[in-house]
XYZ file of C-alpha atoms in Angstrom:
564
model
C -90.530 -10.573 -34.259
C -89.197 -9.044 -37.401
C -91.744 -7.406 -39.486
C -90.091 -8.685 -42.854
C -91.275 -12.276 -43.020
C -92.388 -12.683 -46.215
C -95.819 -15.224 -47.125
C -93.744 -17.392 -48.645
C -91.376 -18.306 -45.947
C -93.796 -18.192 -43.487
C -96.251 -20.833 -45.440
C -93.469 -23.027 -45.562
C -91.262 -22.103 -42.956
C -93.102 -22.248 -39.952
C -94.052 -25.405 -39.869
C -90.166 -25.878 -40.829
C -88.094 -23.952 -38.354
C -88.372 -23.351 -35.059
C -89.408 -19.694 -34.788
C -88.660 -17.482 -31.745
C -92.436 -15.894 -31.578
C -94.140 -17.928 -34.544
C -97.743 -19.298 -34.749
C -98.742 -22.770 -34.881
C -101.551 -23.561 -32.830
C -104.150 -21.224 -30.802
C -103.775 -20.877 -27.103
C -106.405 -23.191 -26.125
C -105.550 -26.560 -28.122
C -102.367 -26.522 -30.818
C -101.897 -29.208 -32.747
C -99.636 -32.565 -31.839
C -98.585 -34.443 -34.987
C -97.903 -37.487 -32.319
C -101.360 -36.997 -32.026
C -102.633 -37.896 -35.619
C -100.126 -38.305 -38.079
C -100.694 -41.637 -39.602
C -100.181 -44.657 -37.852
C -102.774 -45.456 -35.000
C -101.303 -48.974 -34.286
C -99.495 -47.715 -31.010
C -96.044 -47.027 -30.227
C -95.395 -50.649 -28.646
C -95.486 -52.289 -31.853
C -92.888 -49.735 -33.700
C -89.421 -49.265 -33.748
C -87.146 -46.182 -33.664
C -84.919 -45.766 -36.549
C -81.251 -45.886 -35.836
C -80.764 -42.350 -36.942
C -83.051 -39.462 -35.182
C -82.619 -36.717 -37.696
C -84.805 -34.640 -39.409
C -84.776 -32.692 -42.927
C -86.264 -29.541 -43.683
C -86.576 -27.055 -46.444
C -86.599 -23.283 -45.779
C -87.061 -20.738 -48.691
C -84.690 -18.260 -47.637
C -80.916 -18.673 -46.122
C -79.722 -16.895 -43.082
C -79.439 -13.213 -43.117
C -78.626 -13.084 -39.667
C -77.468 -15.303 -36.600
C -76.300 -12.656 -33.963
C -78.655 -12.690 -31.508
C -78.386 -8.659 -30.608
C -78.802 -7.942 -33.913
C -81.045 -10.989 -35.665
C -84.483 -9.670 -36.535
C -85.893 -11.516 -39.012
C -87.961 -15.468 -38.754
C -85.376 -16.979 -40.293
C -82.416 -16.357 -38.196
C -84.218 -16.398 -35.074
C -85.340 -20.463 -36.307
C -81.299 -20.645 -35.633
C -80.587 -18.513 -32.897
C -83.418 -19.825 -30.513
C -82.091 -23.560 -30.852
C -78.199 -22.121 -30.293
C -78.993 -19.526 -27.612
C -81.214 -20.185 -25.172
C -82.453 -17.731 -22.172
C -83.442 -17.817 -18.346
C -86.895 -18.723 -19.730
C -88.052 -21.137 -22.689
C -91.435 -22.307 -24.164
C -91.350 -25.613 -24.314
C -94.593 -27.965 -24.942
C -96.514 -24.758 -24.574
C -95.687 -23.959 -21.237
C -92.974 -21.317 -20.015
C -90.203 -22.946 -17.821
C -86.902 -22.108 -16.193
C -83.965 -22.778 -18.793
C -80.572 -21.104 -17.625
C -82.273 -20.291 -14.376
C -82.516 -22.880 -12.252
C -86.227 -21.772 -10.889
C -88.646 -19.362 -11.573
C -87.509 -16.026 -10.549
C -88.025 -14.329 -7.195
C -90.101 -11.106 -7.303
C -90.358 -7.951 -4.428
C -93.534 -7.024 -3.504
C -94.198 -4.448 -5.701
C -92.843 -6.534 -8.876
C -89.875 -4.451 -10.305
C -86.829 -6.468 -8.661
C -86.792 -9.853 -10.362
C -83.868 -12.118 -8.760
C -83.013 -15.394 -10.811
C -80.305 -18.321 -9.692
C -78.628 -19.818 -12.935
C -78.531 -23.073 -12.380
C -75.090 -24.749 -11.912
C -75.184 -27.059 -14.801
C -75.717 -24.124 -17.906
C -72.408 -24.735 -19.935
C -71.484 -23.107 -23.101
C -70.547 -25.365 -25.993
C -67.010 -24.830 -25.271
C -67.391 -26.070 -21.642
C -67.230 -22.621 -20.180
C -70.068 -22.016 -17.067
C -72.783 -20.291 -18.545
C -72.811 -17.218 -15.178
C -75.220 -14.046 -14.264
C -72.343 -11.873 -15.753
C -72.538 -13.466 -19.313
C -76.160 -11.942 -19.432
C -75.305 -8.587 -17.930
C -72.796 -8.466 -21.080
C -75.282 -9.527 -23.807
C -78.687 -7.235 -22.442
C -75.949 -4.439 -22.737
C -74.404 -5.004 -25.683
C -78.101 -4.665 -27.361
C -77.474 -1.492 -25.988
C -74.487 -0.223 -26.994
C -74.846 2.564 -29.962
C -72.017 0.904 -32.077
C -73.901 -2.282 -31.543
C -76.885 -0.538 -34.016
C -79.891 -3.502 -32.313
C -83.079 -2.390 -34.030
C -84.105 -4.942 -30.685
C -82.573 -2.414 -28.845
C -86.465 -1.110 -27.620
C -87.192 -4.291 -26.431
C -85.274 -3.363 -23.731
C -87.406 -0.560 -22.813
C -90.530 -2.579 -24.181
C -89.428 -4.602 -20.854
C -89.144 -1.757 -18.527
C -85.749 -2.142 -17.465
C -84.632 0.353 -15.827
C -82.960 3.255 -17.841
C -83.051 1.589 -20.767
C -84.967 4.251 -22.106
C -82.709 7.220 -20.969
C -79.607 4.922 -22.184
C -81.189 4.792 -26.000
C -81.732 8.630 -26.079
C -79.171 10.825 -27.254
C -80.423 13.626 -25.346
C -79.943 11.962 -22.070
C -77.032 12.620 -19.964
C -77.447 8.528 -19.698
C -77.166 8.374 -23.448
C -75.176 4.987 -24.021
C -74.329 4.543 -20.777
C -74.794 1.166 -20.795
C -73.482 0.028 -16.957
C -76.390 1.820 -15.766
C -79.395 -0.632 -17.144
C -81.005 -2.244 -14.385
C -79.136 -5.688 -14.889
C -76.320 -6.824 -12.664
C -75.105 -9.762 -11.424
C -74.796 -10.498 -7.977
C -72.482 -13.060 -8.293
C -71.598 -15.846 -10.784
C -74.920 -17.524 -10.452
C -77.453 -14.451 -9.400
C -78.795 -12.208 -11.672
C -81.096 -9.020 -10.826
C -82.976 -7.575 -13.130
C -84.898 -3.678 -11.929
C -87.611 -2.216 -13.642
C -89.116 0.717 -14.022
C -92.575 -0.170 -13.409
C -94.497 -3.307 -13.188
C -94.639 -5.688 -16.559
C -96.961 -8.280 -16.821
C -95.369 -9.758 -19.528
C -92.320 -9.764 -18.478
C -91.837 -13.409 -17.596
C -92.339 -14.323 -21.257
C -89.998 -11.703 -22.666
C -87.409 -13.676 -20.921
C -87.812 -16.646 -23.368
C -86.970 -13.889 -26.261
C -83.234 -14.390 -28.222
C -82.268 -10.612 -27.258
C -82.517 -11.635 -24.148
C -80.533 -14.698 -24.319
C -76.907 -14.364 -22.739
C -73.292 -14.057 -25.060
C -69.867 -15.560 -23.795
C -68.150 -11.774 -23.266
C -64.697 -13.556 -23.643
C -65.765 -15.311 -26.610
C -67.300 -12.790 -28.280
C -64.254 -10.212 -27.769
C -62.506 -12.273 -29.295
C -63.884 -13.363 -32.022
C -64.270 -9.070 -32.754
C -65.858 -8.866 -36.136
C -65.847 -11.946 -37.149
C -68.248 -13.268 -34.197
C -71.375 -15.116 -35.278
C -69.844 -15.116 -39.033
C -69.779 -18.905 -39.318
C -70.248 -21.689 -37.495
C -66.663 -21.383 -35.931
C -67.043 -18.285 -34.605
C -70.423 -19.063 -32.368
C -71.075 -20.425 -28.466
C -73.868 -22.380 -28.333
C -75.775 -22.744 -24.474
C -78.859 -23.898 -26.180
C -79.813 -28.108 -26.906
C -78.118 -27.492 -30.571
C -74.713 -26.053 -31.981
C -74.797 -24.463 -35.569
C -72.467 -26.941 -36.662
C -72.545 -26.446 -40.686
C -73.664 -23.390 -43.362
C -73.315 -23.432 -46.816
C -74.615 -19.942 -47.360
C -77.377 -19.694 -49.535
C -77.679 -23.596 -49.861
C -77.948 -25.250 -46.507
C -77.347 -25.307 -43.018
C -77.271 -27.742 -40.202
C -77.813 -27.987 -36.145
C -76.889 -30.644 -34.137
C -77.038 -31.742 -30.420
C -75.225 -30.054 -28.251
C -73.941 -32.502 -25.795
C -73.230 -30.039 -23.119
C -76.316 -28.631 -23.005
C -78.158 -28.956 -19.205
C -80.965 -30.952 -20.158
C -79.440 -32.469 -23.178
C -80.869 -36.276 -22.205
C -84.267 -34.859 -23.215
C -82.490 -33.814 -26.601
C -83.986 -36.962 -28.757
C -83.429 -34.946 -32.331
C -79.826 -35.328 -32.900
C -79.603 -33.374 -36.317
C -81.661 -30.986 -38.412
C -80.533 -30.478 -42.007
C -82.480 -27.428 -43.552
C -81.784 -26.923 -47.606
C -82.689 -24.128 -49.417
C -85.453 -24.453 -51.505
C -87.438 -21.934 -53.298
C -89.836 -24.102 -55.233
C -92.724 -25.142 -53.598
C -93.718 -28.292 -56.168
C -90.073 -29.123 -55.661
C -90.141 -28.999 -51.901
C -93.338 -31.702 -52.074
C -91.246 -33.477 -54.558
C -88.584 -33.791 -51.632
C -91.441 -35.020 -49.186
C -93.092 -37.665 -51.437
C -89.527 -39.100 -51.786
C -88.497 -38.984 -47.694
C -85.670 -36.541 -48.651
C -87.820 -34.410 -45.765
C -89.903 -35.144 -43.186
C -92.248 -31.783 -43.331
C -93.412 -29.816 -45.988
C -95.994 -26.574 -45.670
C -98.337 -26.559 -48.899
C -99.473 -24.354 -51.375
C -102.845 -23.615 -51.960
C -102.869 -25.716 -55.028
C -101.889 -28.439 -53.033
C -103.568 -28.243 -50.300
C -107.114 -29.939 -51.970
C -105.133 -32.742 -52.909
C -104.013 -33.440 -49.339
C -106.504 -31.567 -46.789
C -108.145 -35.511 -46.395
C -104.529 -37.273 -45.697
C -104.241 -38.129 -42.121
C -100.419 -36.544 -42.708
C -102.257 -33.343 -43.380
C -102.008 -30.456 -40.169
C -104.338 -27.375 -40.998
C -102.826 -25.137 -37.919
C -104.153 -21.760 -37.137
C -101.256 -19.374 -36.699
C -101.240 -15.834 -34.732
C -99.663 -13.508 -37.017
C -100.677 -10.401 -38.731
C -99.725 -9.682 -42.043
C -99.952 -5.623 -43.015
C -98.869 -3.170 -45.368
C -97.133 -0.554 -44.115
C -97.635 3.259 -45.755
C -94.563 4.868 -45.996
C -95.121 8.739 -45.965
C -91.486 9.851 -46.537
C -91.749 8.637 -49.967
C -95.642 9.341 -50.440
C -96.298 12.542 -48.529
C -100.084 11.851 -49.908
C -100.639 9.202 -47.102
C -101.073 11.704 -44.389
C -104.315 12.168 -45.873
C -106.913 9.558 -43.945
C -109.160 9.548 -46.622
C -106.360 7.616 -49.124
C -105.396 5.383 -46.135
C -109.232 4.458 -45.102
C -109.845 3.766 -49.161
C -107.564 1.353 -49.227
C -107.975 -0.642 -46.709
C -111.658 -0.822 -47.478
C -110.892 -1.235 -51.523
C -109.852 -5.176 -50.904
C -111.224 -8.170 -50.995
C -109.289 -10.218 -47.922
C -111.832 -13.104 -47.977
C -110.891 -14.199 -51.281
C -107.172 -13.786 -50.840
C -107.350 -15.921 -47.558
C -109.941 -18.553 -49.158
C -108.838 -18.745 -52.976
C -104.717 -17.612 -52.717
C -103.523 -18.987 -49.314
C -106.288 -21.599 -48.750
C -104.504 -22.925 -45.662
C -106.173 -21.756 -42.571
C -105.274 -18.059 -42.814
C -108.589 -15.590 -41.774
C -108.994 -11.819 -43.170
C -107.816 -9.455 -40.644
C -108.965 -5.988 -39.645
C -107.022 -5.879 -36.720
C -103.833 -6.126 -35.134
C -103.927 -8.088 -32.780
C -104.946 -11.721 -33.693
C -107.141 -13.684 -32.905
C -106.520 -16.731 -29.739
C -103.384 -15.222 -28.751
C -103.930 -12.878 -25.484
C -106.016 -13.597 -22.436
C -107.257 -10.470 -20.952
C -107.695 -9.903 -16.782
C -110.969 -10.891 -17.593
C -110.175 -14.501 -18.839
C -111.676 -13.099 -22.327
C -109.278 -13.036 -25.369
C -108.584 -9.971 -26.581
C -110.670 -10.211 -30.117
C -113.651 -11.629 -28.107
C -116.560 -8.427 -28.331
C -114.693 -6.488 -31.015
C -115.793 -6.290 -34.543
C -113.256 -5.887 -37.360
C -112.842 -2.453 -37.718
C -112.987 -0.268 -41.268
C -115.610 -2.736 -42.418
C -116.009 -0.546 -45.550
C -116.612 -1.650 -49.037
C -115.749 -0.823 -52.226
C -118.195 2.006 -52.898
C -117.538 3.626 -49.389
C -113.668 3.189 -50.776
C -114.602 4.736 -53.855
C -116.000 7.826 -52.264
C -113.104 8.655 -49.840
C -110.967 8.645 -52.581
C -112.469 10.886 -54.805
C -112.833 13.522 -52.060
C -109.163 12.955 -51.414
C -107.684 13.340 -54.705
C -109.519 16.799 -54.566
C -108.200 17.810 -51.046
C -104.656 16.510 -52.582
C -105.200 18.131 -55.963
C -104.137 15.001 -57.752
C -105.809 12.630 -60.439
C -103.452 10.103 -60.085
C -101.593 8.197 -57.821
C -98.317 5.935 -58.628
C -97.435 3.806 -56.124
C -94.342 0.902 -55.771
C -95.643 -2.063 -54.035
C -92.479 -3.873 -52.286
C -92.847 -7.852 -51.812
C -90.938 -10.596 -51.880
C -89.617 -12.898 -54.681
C -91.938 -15.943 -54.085
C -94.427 -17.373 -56.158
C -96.972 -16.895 -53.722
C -95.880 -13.665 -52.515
C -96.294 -12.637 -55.825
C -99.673 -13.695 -57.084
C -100.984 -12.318 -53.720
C -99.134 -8.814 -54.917
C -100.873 -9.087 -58.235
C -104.257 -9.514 -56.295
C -103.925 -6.898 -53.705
C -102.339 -4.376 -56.767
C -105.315 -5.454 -58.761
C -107.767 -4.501 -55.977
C -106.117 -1.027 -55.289
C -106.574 0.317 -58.591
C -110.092 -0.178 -58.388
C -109.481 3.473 -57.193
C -109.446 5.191 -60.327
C -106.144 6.826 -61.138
C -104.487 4.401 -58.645
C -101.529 2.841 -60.411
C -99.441 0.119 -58.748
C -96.486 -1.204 -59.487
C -95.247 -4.307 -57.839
C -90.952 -4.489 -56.919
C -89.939 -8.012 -55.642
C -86.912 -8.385 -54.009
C -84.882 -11.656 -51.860
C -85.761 -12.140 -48.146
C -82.061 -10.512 -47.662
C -82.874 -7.408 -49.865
C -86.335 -7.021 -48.796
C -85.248 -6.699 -45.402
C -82.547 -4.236 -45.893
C -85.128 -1.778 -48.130
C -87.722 -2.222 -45.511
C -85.270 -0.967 -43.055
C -83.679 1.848 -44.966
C -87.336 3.074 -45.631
C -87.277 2.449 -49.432
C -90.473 1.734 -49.951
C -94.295 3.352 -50.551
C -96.247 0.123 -49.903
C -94.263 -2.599 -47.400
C -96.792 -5.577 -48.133
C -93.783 -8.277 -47.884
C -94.160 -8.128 -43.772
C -95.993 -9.386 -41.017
C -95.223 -9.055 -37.877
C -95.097 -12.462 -34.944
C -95.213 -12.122 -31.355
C -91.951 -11.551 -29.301
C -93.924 -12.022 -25.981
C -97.428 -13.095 -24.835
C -99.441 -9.834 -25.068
C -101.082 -7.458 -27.229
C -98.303 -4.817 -26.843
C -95.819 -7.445 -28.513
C -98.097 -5.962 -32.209
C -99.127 -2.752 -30.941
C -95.947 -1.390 -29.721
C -94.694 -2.140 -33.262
C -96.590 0.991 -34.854
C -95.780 3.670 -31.893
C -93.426 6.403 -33.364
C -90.301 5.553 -31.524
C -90.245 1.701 -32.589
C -87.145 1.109 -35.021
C -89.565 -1.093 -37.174
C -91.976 1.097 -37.752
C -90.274 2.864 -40.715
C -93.579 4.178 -41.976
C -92.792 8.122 -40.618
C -96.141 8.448 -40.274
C -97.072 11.143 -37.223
C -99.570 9.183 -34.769
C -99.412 11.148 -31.565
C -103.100 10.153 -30.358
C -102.011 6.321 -30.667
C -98.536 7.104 -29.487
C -100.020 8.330 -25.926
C -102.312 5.797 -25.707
C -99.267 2.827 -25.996
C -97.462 5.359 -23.378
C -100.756 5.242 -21.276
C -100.872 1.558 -21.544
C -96.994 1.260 -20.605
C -97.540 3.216 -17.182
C -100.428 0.580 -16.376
C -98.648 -2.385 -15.599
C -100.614 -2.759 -12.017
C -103.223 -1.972 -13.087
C -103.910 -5.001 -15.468
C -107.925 -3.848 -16.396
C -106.962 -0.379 -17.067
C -104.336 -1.457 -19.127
C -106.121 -3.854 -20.780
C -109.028 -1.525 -21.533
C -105.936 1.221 -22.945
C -104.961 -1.503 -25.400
C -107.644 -2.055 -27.308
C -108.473 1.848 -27.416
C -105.610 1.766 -28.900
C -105.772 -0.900 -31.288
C -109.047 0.928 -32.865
C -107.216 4.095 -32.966
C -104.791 2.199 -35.067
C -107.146 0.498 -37.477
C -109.851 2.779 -37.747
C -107.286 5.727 -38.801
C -105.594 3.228 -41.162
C -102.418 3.992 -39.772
C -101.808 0.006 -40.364
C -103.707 -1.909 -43.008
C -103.867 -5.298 -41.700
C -104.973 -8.276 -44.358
C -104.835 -11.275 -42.483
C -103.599 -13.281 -40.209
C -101.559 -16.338 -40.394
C -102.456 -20.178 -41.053
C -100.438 -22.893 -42.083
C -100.872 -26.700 -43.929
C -98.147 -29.052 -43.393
C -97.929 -32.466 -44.254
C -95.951 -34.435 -41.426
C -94.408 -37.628 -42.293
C -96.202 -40.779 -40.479
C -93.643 -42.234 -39.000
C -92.251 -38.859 -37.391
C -93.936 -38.448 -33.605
C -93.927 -36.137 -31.001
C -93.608 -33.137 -32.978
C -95.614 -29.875 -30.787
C -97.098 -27.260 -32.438
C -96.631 -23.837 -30.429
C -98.125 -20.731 -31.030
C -95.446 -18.938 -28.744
C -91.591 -19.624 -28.886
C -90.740 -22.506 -31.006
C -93.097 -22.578 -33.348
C -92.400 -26.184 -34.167
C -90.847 -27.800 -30.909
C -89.320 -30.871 -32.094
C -86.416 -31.791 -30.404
C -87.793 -34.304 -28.101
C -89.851 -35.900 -31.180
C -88.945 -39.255 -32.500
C -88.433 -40.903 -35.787
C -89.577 -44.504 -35.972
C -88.450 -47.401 -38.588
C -90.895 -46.692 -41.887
């Protein structure tokens, strides 16, 4: 997902929103608040309240809600409730959505045949058909269209997908000729190039989701604008925005499964503040609220307290178009070794966030070999500060430079920001160092990240958009739209292009990957600082809320509000 996602709305937001690839819970256990959030006297002796609606806070409004063009957490919190796909994660477990069954699959698993099912209806009543996706997977494609989601098409190995995005192909935006047709109104085929073993869960991704072609032409412009001018197929219809205040989702009565819909509004406000957001959970104005490390002391022993472990990275990314200087490995490795992530994660976030050195986290990926990925590999660039220390010096001398001045881009938060003064504090332990910290809005920080306007990107992290390690990798190979770094990494590049051509060959691969992960860390090509946790407090009387760690990150629309 989106590499901008900035500490702050991820420490509150994802316990908040319903992310398309957030992280909540590991793979093996996740957290239930049914489970343990306050009242152990049973459900038999409780009533539900009259009104099943729940109130949230979010830090940031919407930048975004198209889904061919939506790239950032926030948006996709919207877009995955309003749009839904053959394929959803629901309860932790991947299950047909708008197809009716799992797919069918030839024998040598590049033809993948779906039925979608006869009851998918848009929100207008329309018949949600095979053709509807056709026209959304190639409208990611379409130049004008300008998708920076447009490689997850090839990330998918569709077929020509990769000759379509290349304007030295004779296929260049030719977009009839991706390997996606439909058969007839209620069978779609989907080719591939090659083998994908995660391909399965890439169909539970919003890019993937399908568009109303009739709708959508005629909307032109002003499609996915407001609230009037979107089709929902999902279990909820944007149905109000206040931009930059508030915005609301309810039920969407037409939905397929819509029985199973028990939420019937979410109302999320804009709120910046984190001592105001608690203010707004102490009095029941919302039912969740993530914490701050401050708070988090004062709460960790309440049985309304969740400490969930999340799965993703947070990195800076060195931007060598605007600081030709990190070419040099030397800078890249002293930096990364300079910090101190163990008291950032302990003292600053102090909600279940570890120190990274890697990039692909922790509890996430299951390898052929039932192993997860991190299991036998030690952080990498262990370092230190006198090792940092040492690198630098011989750098400045291969640079010919005594000093450095370097802009370090984060976002506006409060957190954001005292973790900028940290990390800023930390760097210039490299004598002649100097850092100088820009913050910008979610919607600004974004658009700078994007444009390349930056020499440190330390605002981002980066969450899964399918179950496996290429989901982070992929981000840093040369070609990827979001990596806006320009940094030349042709020995990692081939190894993510080895890895690509291994699909059936699932050990090899496997094996590929995390050569290529320590090509990426040990050359500092990414500096990773840690990866994600969250603390939430959950209201009592508010059940059945799942903790995911893929899809929704906070599945809630089947949870239930009782009389309090």
């Amino acid at each position: 997902m989106r590499n901008g996602k900035s500490f702050f709305i991820l420490f509150t937001l994802l316990l908040v929103i319903g992310l398309v690839l957030a992280a909540c819970s590991n793979d093996s256990g996740g957290s239930d608040a049914g489970d343990d959030s306050g009242d152990k006297t049973g459900k038999q002796n409780k009533e539900l309240a009259s009104k099943q609606v729940l109130n949230f806070v979010s830090s940031s409004d919407l930048p975004n809600i198209d889904p061919s063009t939506a790239t950032d957490v926030t948006s996709f919190g919207v877009i995955n409730r309003t749009h839904v796909g053959l394929i959803s994660i629901e309860k932790k477990k991947a299950i047909p959505d708008m197809a009716e069954a799992m797919p069918e699959v030839n024998k040598d698993k590049t033809v993948y045949t779906f039925k979608i099912r006869d009851d998918a209806k848009w929100s207008n009543g329309d018949p949600v058909t095979a053709s509807d996706f056709v026209f959304s997977w190639r409208r990611v494609l379409k130049p004008e269209t300008a998708s920076q989601y447009a490689y997850i098409m090839d990330a998918a190995n569709i077929k020509n997908a990769v000759e379509i995005m290349d304007k030295q192909s004779d296929l260049y935006g030719k977009v009839e000729k991706l390997g996606v047709k439909a058969l007839d109104d209620k069978t779609l085929q989907v080719t591939l190039e090659e083998p994908t073993p995660f391909f399965i869960s890439l169909m539970s991704f919003v890019t993937f989701a399908p568009l109303n072609e009739d709708f959508v032409k005629e909307q032109g412009n002003k499609f996915a604008k407001e609230p009037k001018n979107m089709l929902s197929n999902g279990p909820y219809i944007l149905s109000g925005w206040k931009h930059g205040s508030s915005w609301t989702l309810t039920k969407n009565d037409k939905y397929w499964n819509a029985e199973k819909v028990n939420i019937t509004e979410a109302n999320y406000k804009v709120v910046k503040s984190q001592n105001t957001q608690l203010n707004l959970y102490k009095s029941d104005d919302i039912q969740m609220d993530g914490l701050s490390a401050e708070q988090v002391n004062a709460y960790k022993d309440k049985p309304e307290f969740h400490s969930i472990p999340g799965n993703g990275i947070f990195w800076w990314k060195l931007n060598v178009k605007t600081v030709p200087e990190f070419k040099n490995e030397k800078i890249r490795k002293a930096m990364s070794m300079v910090i101190n992530r163990e008291n950032a994660v302990k003292v600053l976030l102090n909600n279940g966030s570890i120190a990274a050195q890697y990039a692909v986290p922790k509890d996430f990926a299951t390898g052929p070999d039932g192993k997860d990925f991190r299991e036998g590999v030690e952080d990498y660039l262990p370092g230190g500060v006198e090792e940092a220390k040492k690198l630098w010096q011989e750098a400045k001398k291969e640079e010919g430079i005594d000093t450095l001045e370097l802009e370090y881009l984060t976002t506006d938060s409060d957190v954001a920001g005292e973790l900028a003064e940290y990390f800023a504090n930390q760097l210039e332990k490299l004598e002649g160092m100097k850092v100088t910290i820009k913050k910008l809005p979610w919607n600004a920080y974004l658009e700078t990240d994007t444009n390349g306007n930056y020499d440190i990107g330390a605002g981002a992290g980066w969450f899964p958009d399918y179950k496996d390690p290429m989901t982070f990798l992929g981000y840093w190979y040369s070609d990827n739209p979001n990596n806006t770094t320009g940094m030349e990494i042709d020995d990692y590049d081939k190894l993510i292009e080895k890895a690509r051509s291994l699909g059936a060959k699932p050990k090899e691969r496997w094996k590929v990957l995390k050569e290529a992960e320590k090509v990426l860390i040990e050359n500092a090509y990414a500096i990773p600082t840690y990866q994600s946790g969250s603390a939430t407090l959950v209201k009592s009387y508010v059940e059945d809320i799942v903790f995911q760690n893929y899809g929704y990150s906070t599945y809630y629309r089947e949870a239930k509000i009782y009389q309090h």
